[in-house]
């Protein structure tokens, strides 16, 4: 399975999973021209997407959805709450087929996609797992805390993209207004570097060994801070990078690096 995080940050999120010729997108927070160029840069077929799965309706996850659905005429999946918001915002082509996904599996080509609920200040946010006969990949961002449901769905994954959104010190000493700081810090906000590191430890204990840190805030985090925090915390718990696990940070915009899962 090829995993390609086209973009991942507080400004835009879009991930491709597939075999190179055909696949799916998780979120569409990327302009169509950037999408096409980035896919070709990675040697992937931009015309091969068969469906788009949306985590929630915030702009950094749907800004490119209208143009993508107009061009490719692929179905869009999401929770009922999210789909209602997409229609209100008129961010899908009028001819786009919308499908509600809850706990049932959706089969797209060789991939089985399952959704799970996350705690976020949106209508009804979701995370996703994508599996084939060999591998299971999970995408888990935009959540204020890791619930029992989230842990159950992440368990058994071979590869996880996990949110490491903000550094607590940077958040509370930064220029955001108090209400926004509290929103990000809340149970319906985002995962901090500390939250992320704790979840990485649990996942490694469960057998997962490959990770990508994603959805970093441009204002309240830095890639090196997020990475160093997790590596240091895991080392304190006798878990060594490259020995017990592999860990990277998803780039804000990917220069073409595809991960083979």
PDB file of C-alpha atoms in Angstrom:
ATOM      1  CA  UNK A   1       0.000   0.000   0.000  1.00  0.00           C
ATOM      2  CA  UNK A   2       1.323   3.450  -0.907  1.00  0.00           C
ATOM      3  CA  UNK A   3       0.781   6.229   1.635  1.00  0.00           C
ATOM      4  CA  UNK A   4       1.286   9.799   0.481  1.00  0.00           C
ATOM      5  CA  UNK A   5       0.600  12.745   2.765  1.00  0.00           C
ATOM      6  CA  UNK A   6       0.286  15.509   0.167  1.00  0.00           C
ATOM      7  CA  UNK A   7      -0.080  18.181   2.833  1.00  0.00           C
ATOM      8  CA  UNK A   8      -0.478  18.132   6.597  1.00  0.00           C
ATOM      9  CA  UNK A   9      -0.721  21.170   8.841  1.00  0.00           C
ATOM     10  CA  UNK A  10      -3.186  23.593  10.369  1.00  0.00           C
ATOM     11  CA  UNK A  11      -3.463  25.153   6.883  1.00  0.00           C
ATOM     12  CA  UNK A  12      -4.274  22.103   4.746  1.00  0.00           C
ATOM     13  CA  UNK A  13      -4.641  18.326   4.912  1.00  0.00           C
ATOM     14  CA  UNK A  14      -4.884  15.714   2.172  1.00  0.00           C
ATOM     15  CA  UNK A  15      -3.664  12.099   2.122  1.00  0.00           C
ATOM     16  CA  UNK A  16      -3.591   9.511  -0.672  1.00  0.00           C
ATOM     17  CA  UNK A  17      -3.673   5.761  -0.091  1.00  0.00           C
ATOM     18  CA  UNK A  18      -3.603   3.265  -2.937  1.00  0.00           C
ATOM     19  CA  UNK A  19      -1.425   1.291  -5.293  1.00  0.00           C
ATOM     20  CA  UNK A  20      -0.105   4.129  -7.437  1.00  0.00           C
ATOM     21  CA  UNK A  21      -2.656   3.807 -10.218  1.00  0.00           C
ATOM     22  CA  UNK A  22      -5.827   3.778  -8.123  1.00  0.00           C
ATOM     23  CA  UNK A  23      -6.617   4.881  -4.610  1.00  0.00           C
ATOM     24  CA  UNK A  24      -8.591   7.117  -2.284  1.00  0.00           C
ATOM     25  CA  UNK A  25      -8.136  10.499  -0.652  1.00  0.00           C
ATOM     26  CA  UNK A  26      -8.611  11.255   3.020  1.00  0.00           C
ATOM     27  CA  UNK A  27      -9.627  14.928   3.120  1.00  0.00           C
ATOM     28  CA  UNK A  28      -9.252  17.501   0.383  1.00  0.00           C
ATOM     29  CA  UNK A  29      -7.653  20.575   1.910  1.00  0.00           C
ATOM     30  CA  UNK A  30      -5.493  21.123  -1.165  1.00  0.00           C
ATOM     31  CA  UNK A  31      -6.142  23.070  -4.379  1.00  0.00           C
ATOM     32  CA  UNK A  32      -6.692  20.948  -7.469  1.00  0.00           C
ATOM     33  CA  UNK A  33      -3.651  22.315  -9.293  1.00  0.00           C
ATOM     34  CA  UNK A  34      -1.453  21.584  -6.289  1.00  0.00           C
ATOM     35  CA  UNK A  35      -3.070  18.164  -5.993  1.00  0.00           C
ATOM     36  CA  UNK A  36      -2.364  17.274  -9.616  1.00  0.00           C
ATOM     37  CA  UNK A  37       1.216  18.538  -9.512  1.00  0.00           C
ATOM     38  CA  UNK A  38       1.976  16.805  -6.210  1.00  0.00           C
ATOM     39  CA  UNK A  39       0.574  13.476  -7.377  1.00  0.00           C
ATOM     40  CA  UNK A  40       2.606  13.568 -10.584  1.00  0.00           C
ATOM     41  CA  UNK A  41       5.704  14.591  -8.651  1.00  0.00           C
ATOM     42  CA  UNK A  42       5.321  11.400  -6.609  1.00  0.00           C
ATOM     43  CA  UNK A  43       4.750   9.224  -9.684  1.00  0.00           C
ATOM     44  CA  UNK A  44       1.095   8.636  -8.782  1.00  0.00           C
ATOM     45  CA  UNK A  45      -1.898   8.835 -11.090  1.00  0.00           C
ATOM     46  CA  UNK A  46      -3.985  11.920 -10.172  1.00  0.00           C
ATOM     47  CA  UNK A  47      -6.899  10.590 -12.228  1.00  0.00           C
ATOM     48  CA  UNK A  48      -6.985   7.322 -10.313  1.00  0.00           C
ATOM     49  CA  UNK A  49      -8.825   8.433  -7.183  1.00  0.00           C
ATOM     50  CA  UNK A  50     -12.005   6.442  -6.655  1.00  0.00           C
ATOM     51  CA  UNK A  51     -13.467   8.157  -3.577  1.00  0.00           C
ATOM     52  CA  UNK A  52     -12.848  10.957  -1.085  1.00  0.00           C
ATOM     53  CA  UNK A  53     -13.348  10.453   2.652  1.00  0.00           C
ATOM     54  CA  UNK A  54     -13.791  13.601   4.733  1.00  0.00           C
ATOM     55  CA  UNK A  55     -12.918  13.759   8.427  1.00  0.00           C
ATOM     56  CA  UNK A  56     -14.878  16.963   9.103  1.00  0.00           C
ATOM     57  CA  UNK A  57     -15.954  20.231   7.526  1.00  0.00           C
ATOM     58  CA  UNK A  58     -13.245  22.663   8.646  1.00  0.00           C
ATOM     59  CA  UNK A  59     -11.659  24.544   5.752  1.00  0.00           C
ATOM     60  CA  UNK A  60      -8.204  22.996   6.070  1.00  0.00           C
ATOM     61  CA  UNK A  61      -9.807  19.642   5.206  1.00  0.00           C
ATOM     62  CA  UNK A  62     -12.219  20.636   2.434  1.00  0.00           C
ATOM     63  CA  UNK A  63     -10.849  23.713   0.637  1.00  0.00           C
ATOM     64  CA  UNK A  64     -10.144  21.756  -2.560  1.00  0.00           C
ATOM     65  CA  UNK A  65     -13.203  19.519  -2.447  1.00  0.00           C
ATOM     66  CA  UNK A  66     -15.435  21.454  -4.833  1.00  0.00           C
ATOM     67  CA  UNK A  67     -12.913  21.481  -7.689  1.00  0.00           C
ATOM     68  CA  UNK A  68     -11.874  17.879  -7.105  1.00  0.00           C
ATOM     69  CA  UNK A  69     -15.451  16.605  -7.220  1.00  0.00           C
ATOM     70  CA  UNK A  70     -16.241  18.720 -10.274  1.00  0.00           C
ATOM     71  CA  UNK A  71     -13.309  17.251 -12.179  1.00  0.00           C
ATOM     72  CA  UNK A  72     -13.270  13.653 -11.026  1.00  0.00           C
ATOM     73  CA  UNK A  73     -16.935  12.922 -10.231  1.00  0.00           C
ATOM     74  CA  UNK A  74     -16.038  10.563  -7.399  1.00  0.00           C
ATOM     75  CA  UNK A  75     -18.249   9.788  -4.376  1.00  0.00           C
ATOM     76  CA  UNK A  76     -17.658  11.541  -1.077  1.00  0.00           C
ATOM     77  CA  UNK A  77     -17.982   9.749   2.258  1.00  0.00           C
ATOM     78  CA  UNK A  78     -18.357  11.205   5.726  1.00  0.00           C
ATOM     79  CA  UNK A  79     -20.488  11.243   8.834  1.00  0.00           C
ATOM     80  CA  UNK A  80     -24.083  12.458   8.569  1.00  0.00           C
ATOM     81  CA  UNK A  81     -23.188  15.640  10.437  1.00  0.00           C
ATOM     82  CA  UNK A  82     -20.266  16.368   8.136  1.00  0.00           C
ATOM     83  CA  UNK A  83     -22.219  15.687   4.945  1.00  0.00           C
ATOM     84  CA  UNK A  84     -24.951  18.097   6.037  1.00  0.00           C
ATOM     85  CA  UNK A  85     -22.303  20.780   6.557  1.00  0.00           C
ATOM     86  CA  UNK A  86     -20.759  20.091   3.147  1.00  0.00           C
ATOM     87  CA  UNK A  87     -24.140  20.651   1.520  1.00  0.00           C
ATOM     88  CA  UNK A  88     -24.718  23.845   3.511  1.00  0.00           C
ATOM     89  CA  UNK A  89     -21.337  25.179   2.466  1.00  0.00           C
ATOM     90  CA  UNK A  90     -21.889  24.092  -1.161  1.00  0.00           C
ATOM     91  CA  UNK A  91     -18.382  22.660  -1.339  1.00  0.00           C
ATOM     92  CA  UNK A  92     -19.185  19.615  -3.472  1.00  0.00           C
ATOM     93  CA  UNK A  93     -20.254  19.417  -7.101  1.00  0.00           C
ATOM     94  CA  UNK A  94     -24.075  19.302  -7.479  1.00  0.00           C
ATOM     95  CA  UNK A  95     -23.739  15.889  -9.126  1.00  0.00           C
ATOM     96  CA  UNK A  96     -21.536  14.392  -6.403  1.00  0.00           C
ATOM     97  CA  UNK A  97     -22.872  11.308  -4.671  1.00  0.00           C
ATOM     98  CA  UNK A  98     -22.634  11.585  -0.889  1.00  0.00           C
ATOM     99  CA  UNK A  99     -22.559   8.524   1.353  1.00  0.00           C
ATOM    100  CA  UNK A 100     -22.838   8.368   5.113  1.00  0.00           C
ATOM    101  CA  UNK A 101     -20.238   6.188   6.788  1.00  0.00           C
ATOM    102  CA  UNK A 102     -20.460   5.164  10.420  1.00  0.00           C
ATOM    103  CA  UNK A 103     -19.235   1.832  11.739  1.00  0.00           C
ATOM    104  CA  UNK A 104     -19.868  -0.140   8.560  1.00  0.00           C
ATOM    105  CA  UNK A 105     -16.909  -0.926   6.325  1.00  0.00           C
ATOM    106  CA  UNK A 106     -16.739   0.540   2.832  1.00  0.00           C
ATOM    107  CA  UNK A 107     -15.002  -1.468   0.123  1.00  0.00           C
ATOM    108  CA  UNK A 108     -13.183   0.569  -2.527  1.00  0.00           C
ATOM    109  CA  UNK A 109     -11.121  -1.624  -4.827  1.00  0.00           C
ATOM    110  CA  UNK A 110      -8.786  -3.694  -2.656  1.00  0.00           C
ATOM    111  CA  UNK A 111      -9.197  -1.441   0.377  1.00  0.00           C
ATOM    112  CA  UNK A 112     -11.594  -1.630   3.291  1.00  0.00           C
ATOM    113  CA  UNK A 113     -12.219   1.737   4.926  1.00  0.00           C
ATOM    114  CA  UNK A 114     -13.671   2.062   8.418  1.00  0.00           C
ATOM    115  CA  UNK A 115     -14.552   5.200  10.346  1.00  0.00           C
ATOM    116  CA  UNK A 116     -14.447   6.010  14.039  1.00  0.00           C
ATOM    117  CA  UNK A 117     -15.629   9.066  15.947  1.00  0.00           C
ATOM    118  CA  UNK A 118     -13.227  11.675  17.285  1.00  0.00           C
ATOM    119  CA  UNK A 119     -13.770  14.503  19.752  1.00  0.00           C
ATOM    120  CA  UNK A 120     -13.465  17.811  17.903  1.00  0.00           C
ATOM    121  CA  UNK A 121     -15.402  21.086  17.679  1.00  0.00           C
ATOM    122  CA  UNK A 122     -17.104  20.215  14.420  1.00  0.00           C
ATOM    123  CA  UNK A 123     -20.442  18.719  13.441  1.00  0.00           C
ATOM    124  CA  UNK A 124     -19.388  15.059  13.674  1.00  0.00           C
ATOM    125  CA  UNK A 125     -15.693  14.416  13.098  1.00  0.00           C
ATOM    126  CA  UNK A 126     -14.195  11.062  12.140  1.00  0.00           C
ATOM    127  CA  UNK A 127     -10.887   9.277  11.834  1.00  0.00           C
ATOM    128  CA  UNK A 128     -10.287   6.470   9.359  1.00  0.00           C
ATOM    129  CA  UNK A 129      -8.512   3.145   9.040  1.00  0.00           C
ATOM    130  CA  UNK A 130      -7.662   1.674   5.640  1.00  0.00           C
ATOM    131  CA  UNK A 131      -6.873  -2.020   5.280  1.00  0.00           C
ATOM    132  CA  UNK A 132      -6.109  -4.587   2.631  1.00  0.00           C
ATOM    133  CA  UNK A 133      -5.242  -8.256   3.057  1.00  0.00           C
ATOM    134  CA  UNK A 134      -1.732  -7.412   4.232  1.00  0.00           C
ATOM    135  CA  UNK A 135      -1.696  -4.057   6.032  1.00  0.00           C
ATOM    136  CA  UNK A 136      -3.736  -1.664   8.156  1.00  0.00           C
ATOM    137  CA  UNK A 137      -3.159   2.093   8.157  1.00  0.00           C
ATOM    138  CA  UNK A 138      -4.811   4.603  10.502  1.00  0.00           C
ATOM    139  CA  UNK A 139      -5.223   8.370  10.231  1.00  0.00           C
ATOM    140  CA  UNK A 140      -5.936  10.108  13.512  1.00  0.00           C
ATOM    141  CA  UNK A 141      -5.959  13.914  13.683  1.00  0.00           C
ATOM    142  CA  UNK A 142      -8.197  16.698  14.973  1.00  0.00           C
ATOM    143  CA  UNK A 143      -9.167  15.295  18.334  1.00  0.00           C
ATOM    144  CA  UNK A 144      -9.014  16.753  21.803  1.00  0.00           C
ATOM    145  CA  UNK A 145      -8.292  13.440  23.480  1.00  0.00           C
ATOM    146  CA  UNK A 146      -7.860   9.748  22.685  1.00  0.00           C
ATOM    147  CA  UNK A 147     -11.070   7.945  23.562  1.00  0.00           C
ATOM    148  CA  UNK A 148     -11.529   4.211  24.096  1.00  0.00           C
ATOM    149  CA  UNK A 149     -13.143   4.014  20.647  1.00  0.00           C
ATOM    150  CA  UNK A 150     -10.122   5.672  19.056  1.00  0.00           C
ATOM    151  CA  UNK A 151      -7.720   3.304  20.794  1.00  0.00           C
ATOM    152  CA  UNK A 152      -9.734   0.272  19.715  1.00  0.00           C
ATOM    153  CA  UNK A 153      -9.638   1.393  16.088  1.00  0.00           C
ATOM    154  CA  UNK A 154      -5.922   2.240  16.110  1.00  0.00           C
ATOM    155  CA  UNK A 155      -4.963  -1.061  17.690  1.00  0.00           C
ATOM    156  CA  UNK A 156      -3.456  -3.518  15.238  1.00  0.00           C
ATOM    157  CA  UNK A 157      -2.331  -0.843  12.781  1.00  0.00           C
ATOM    158  CA  UNK A 158       0.913  -1.302  10.884  1.00  0.00           C
ATOM    159  CA  UNK A 159       1.269   2.447  10.282  1.00  0.00           C
ATOM    160  CA  UNK A 160      -0.365   5.440  12.003  1.00  0.00           C
ATOM    161  CA  UNK A 161      -0.493   9.117  11.114  1.00  0.00           C
ATOM    162  CA  UNK A 162      -1.085  10.704  14.517  1.00  0.00           C
ATOM    163  CA  UNK A 163      -1.750  14.321  15.394  1.00  0.00           C
ATOM    164  CA  UNK A 164       0.951  16.243  17.251  1.00  0.00           C
ATOM    165  CA  UNK A 165      -0.648  19.641  16.868  1.00  0.00           C
ATOM    166  CA  UNK A 166       0.841  21.983  19.437  1.00  0.00           C
ATOM    167  CA  UNK A 167       3.515  22.595  22.009  1.00  0.00           C
ATOM    168  CA  UNK A 168       1.803  23.634  25.255  1.00  0.00           C
ATOM    169  CA  UNK A 169       4.376  26.331  26.077  1.00  0.00           C
ATOM    170  CA  UNK A 170       4.206  27.829  22.581  1.00  0.00           C
ATOM    171  CA  UNK A 171       0.413  27.807  22.678  1.00  0.00           C
ATOM    172  CA  UNK A 172      -0.010  29.613  25.997  1.00  0.00           C
ATOM    173  CA  UNK A 173       2.808  32.121  25.468  1.00  0.00           C
ATOM    174  CA  UNK A 174       1.813  32.842  21.878  1.00  0.00           C
ATOM    175  CA  UNK A 175      -0.383  35.521  20.391  1.00  0.00           C
ATOM    176  CA  UNK A 176      -3.686  33.656  20.137  1.00  0.00           C
ATOM    177  CA  UNK A 177      -6.600  35.168  22.105  1.00  0.00           C
ATOM    178  CA  UNK A 178      -7.473  33.311  25.348  1.00  0.00           C
ATOM    179  CA  UNK A 179     -10.673  31.753  23.978  1.00  0.00           C
ATOM    180  CA  UNK A 180      -8.783  30.201  21.056  1.00  0.00           C
ATOM    181  CA  UNK A 181      -6.028  28.864  23.307  1.00  0.00           C
ATOM    182  CA  UNK A 182      -8.659  27.219  25.500  1.00  0.00           C
ATOM    183  CA  UNK A 183     -10.450  25.794  22.479  1.00  0.00           C
ATOM    184  CA  UNK A 184      -7.267  24.158  21.153  1.00  0.00           C
ATOM    185  CA  UNK A 185      -6.365  22.865  24.629  1.00  0.00           C
ATOM    186  CA  UNK A 186      -9.852  21.489  25.332  1.00  0.00           C
ATOM    187  CA  UNK A 187     -11.294  17.975  24.974  1.00  0.00           C
ATOM    188  CA  UNK A 188     -12.723  19.079  21.620  1.00  0.00           C
ATOM    189  CA  UNK A 189      -9.550  20.672  20.335  1.00  0.00           C
ATOM    190  CA  UNK A 190      -6.287  19.037  19.280  1.00  0.00           C
ATOM    191  CA  UNK A 191      -3.657  16.641  20.584  1.00  0.00           C
ATOM    192  CA  UNK A 192      -0.577  18.253  22.101  1.00  0.00           C
ATOM    193  CA  UNK A 193       2.942  16.914  21.688  1.00  0.00           C
ATOM    194  CA  UNK A 194       2.577  15.403  25.163  1.00  0.00           C
ATOM    195  CA  UNK A 195      -0.718  13.697  24.308  1.00  0.00           C
ATOM    196  CA  UNK A 196       0.786  12.360  21.105  1.00  0.00           C
ATOM    197  CA  UNK A 197       3.864  10.930  22.813  1.00  0.00           C
ATOM    198  CA  UNK A 198       1.728   9.130  25.380  1.00  0.00           C
ATOM    199  CA  UNK A 199      -0.373   7.559  22.638  1.00  0.00           C
ATOM    200  CA  UNK A 200       2.723   6.545  20.697  1.00  0.00           C
ATOM    201  CA  UNK A 201       3.958   4.686  23.761  1.00  0.00           C
ATOM    202  CA  UNK A 202       0.677   2.795  24.045  1.00  0.00           C
ATOM    203  CA  UNK A 203       0.649   1.909  20.356  1.00  0.00           C
ATOM    204  CA  UNK A 204       4.232   0.638  20.445  1.00  0.00           C
ATOM    205  CA  UNK A 205       3.285  -1.522  23.403  1.00  0.00           C
ATOM    206  CA  UNK A 206       0.431  -2.898  21.278  1.00  0.00           C
ATOM    207  CA  UNK A 207       2.785  -3.774  18.416  1.00  0.00           C
ATOM    208  CA  UNK A 208       2.641  -0.791  16.037  1.00  0.00           C
ATOM    209  CA  UNK A 209       6.090   0.396  15.016  1.00  0.00           C
ATOM    210  CA  UNK A 210       5.750   2.925  12.175  1.00  0.00           C
ATOM    211  CA  UNK A 211       4.425   6.443  12.708  1.00  0.00           C
ATOM    212  CA  UNK A 212       4.070   9.825  11.060  1.00  0.00           C
ATOM    213  CA  UNK A 213       3.364  12.928  13.146  1.00  0.00           C
ATOM    214  CA  UNK A 214       0.806  15.138  11.413  1.00  0.00           C
ATOM    215  CA  UNK A 215      -1.407  18.213  11.527  1.00  0.00           C
ATOM    216  CA  UNK A 216       1.230  20.368  13.235  1.00  0.00           C
ATOM    217  CA  UNK A 217       0.153  23.915  13.992  1.00  0.00           C
ATOM    218  CA  UNK A 218       2.107  26.509  12.028  1.00  0.00           C
ATOM    219  CA  UNK A 219       1.818  28.953  14.930  1.00  0.00           C
ATOM    220  CA  UNK A 220       2.166  26.704  17.989  1.00  0.00           C
ATOM    221  CA  UNK A 221       4.608  23.973  17.027  1.00  0.00           C
ATOM    222  CA  UNK A 222       7.729  23.159  15.044  1.00  0.00           C
ATOM    223  CA  UNK A 223       8.608  19.831  13.397  1.00  0.00           C
ATOM    224  CA  UNK A 224      11.821  19.462  15.392  1.00  0.00           C
ATOM    225  CA  UNK A 225      10.043  20.211  18.671  1.00  0.00           C
ATOM    226  CA  UNK A 226       7.293  17.666  17.985  1.00  0.00           C
ATOM    227  CA  UNK A 227       9.773  14.996  16.946  1.00  0.00           C
ATOM    228  CA  UNK A 228      12.201  15.613  19.793  1.00  0.00           C
ATOM    229  CA  UNK A 229       9.432  15.574  22.392  1.00  0.00           C
ATOM    230  CA  UNK A 230       8.152  12.157  21.305  1.00  0.00           C
ATOM    231  CA  UNK A 231      11.619  10.657  20.900  1.00  0.00           C
ATOM    232  CA  UNK A 232      12.693  11.917  24.326  1.00  0.00           C
ATOM    233  CA  UNK A 233       9.535  10.696  26.043  1.00  0.00           C
ATOM    234  CA  UNK A 234       9.751   7.273  24.426  1.00  0.00           C
ATOM    235  CA  UNK A 235      13.444   7.000  25.323  1.00  0.00           C
ATOM    236  CA  UNK A 236      12.524   7.660  28.953  1.00  0.00           C
ATOM    237  CA  UNK A 237      10.240   4.642  28.619  1.00  0.00           C
ATOM    238  CA  UNK A 238      13.003   2.435  27.162  1.00  0.00           C
ATOM    239  CA  UNK A 239      11.740   2.687  23.589  1.00  0.00           C
ATOM    240  CA  UNK A 240      14.453   3.583  21.094  1.00  0.00           C
ATOM    241  CA  UNK A 241      13.903   5.117  17.677  1.00  0.00           C
ATOM    242  CA  UNK A 242      14.953   2.887  14.740  1.00  0.00           C
ATOM    243  CA  UNK A 243      15.177  -0.013  17.169  1.00  0.00           C
ATOM    244  CA  UNK A 244      11.654  -0.217  18.580  1.00  0.00           C
ATOM    245  CA  UNK A 245       9.857   2.139  16.201  1.00  0.00           C
ATOM    246  CA  UNK A 246      10.213   4.442  13.194  1.00  0.00           C
ATOM    247  CA  UNK A 247       9.022   8.035  13.408  1.00  0.00           C
ATOM    248  CA  UNK A 248       8.924  10.993  11.012  1.00  0.00           C
ATOM    249  CA  UNK A 249       7.038  14.278  10.721  1.00  0.00           C
ATOM    250  CA  UNK A 250       4.659  14.817   7.820  1.00  0.00           C
ATOM    251  CA  UNK A 251       5.786  17.852   5.810  1.00  0.00           C
ATOM    252  CA  UNK A 252       3.484  20.831   5.440  1.00  0.00           C
ATOM    253  CA  UNK A 253       3.723  20.193   1.691  1.00  0.00           C
ATOM    254  CA  UNK A 254       5.238  16.946   0.521  1.00  0.00           C
ATOM    255  CA  UNK A 255       8.070  17.161  -2.040  1.00  0.00           C
ATOM    256  CA  UNK A 256       7.043  13.780  -3.467  1.00  0.00           C
ATOM    257  CA  UNK A 257       8.020  11.232  -0.809  1.00  0.00           C
ATOM    258  CA  UNK A 258       5.722   8.202  -0.840  1.00  0.00           C
ATOM    259  CA  UNK A 259       5.765   5.752   2.070  1.00  0.00           C
ATOM    260  CA  UNK A 260       5.424   2.055   1.303  1.00  0.00           C
ATOM    261  CA  UNK A 261       3.418   0.394   4.058  1.00  0.00           C
TER     262      UNK A 261
END
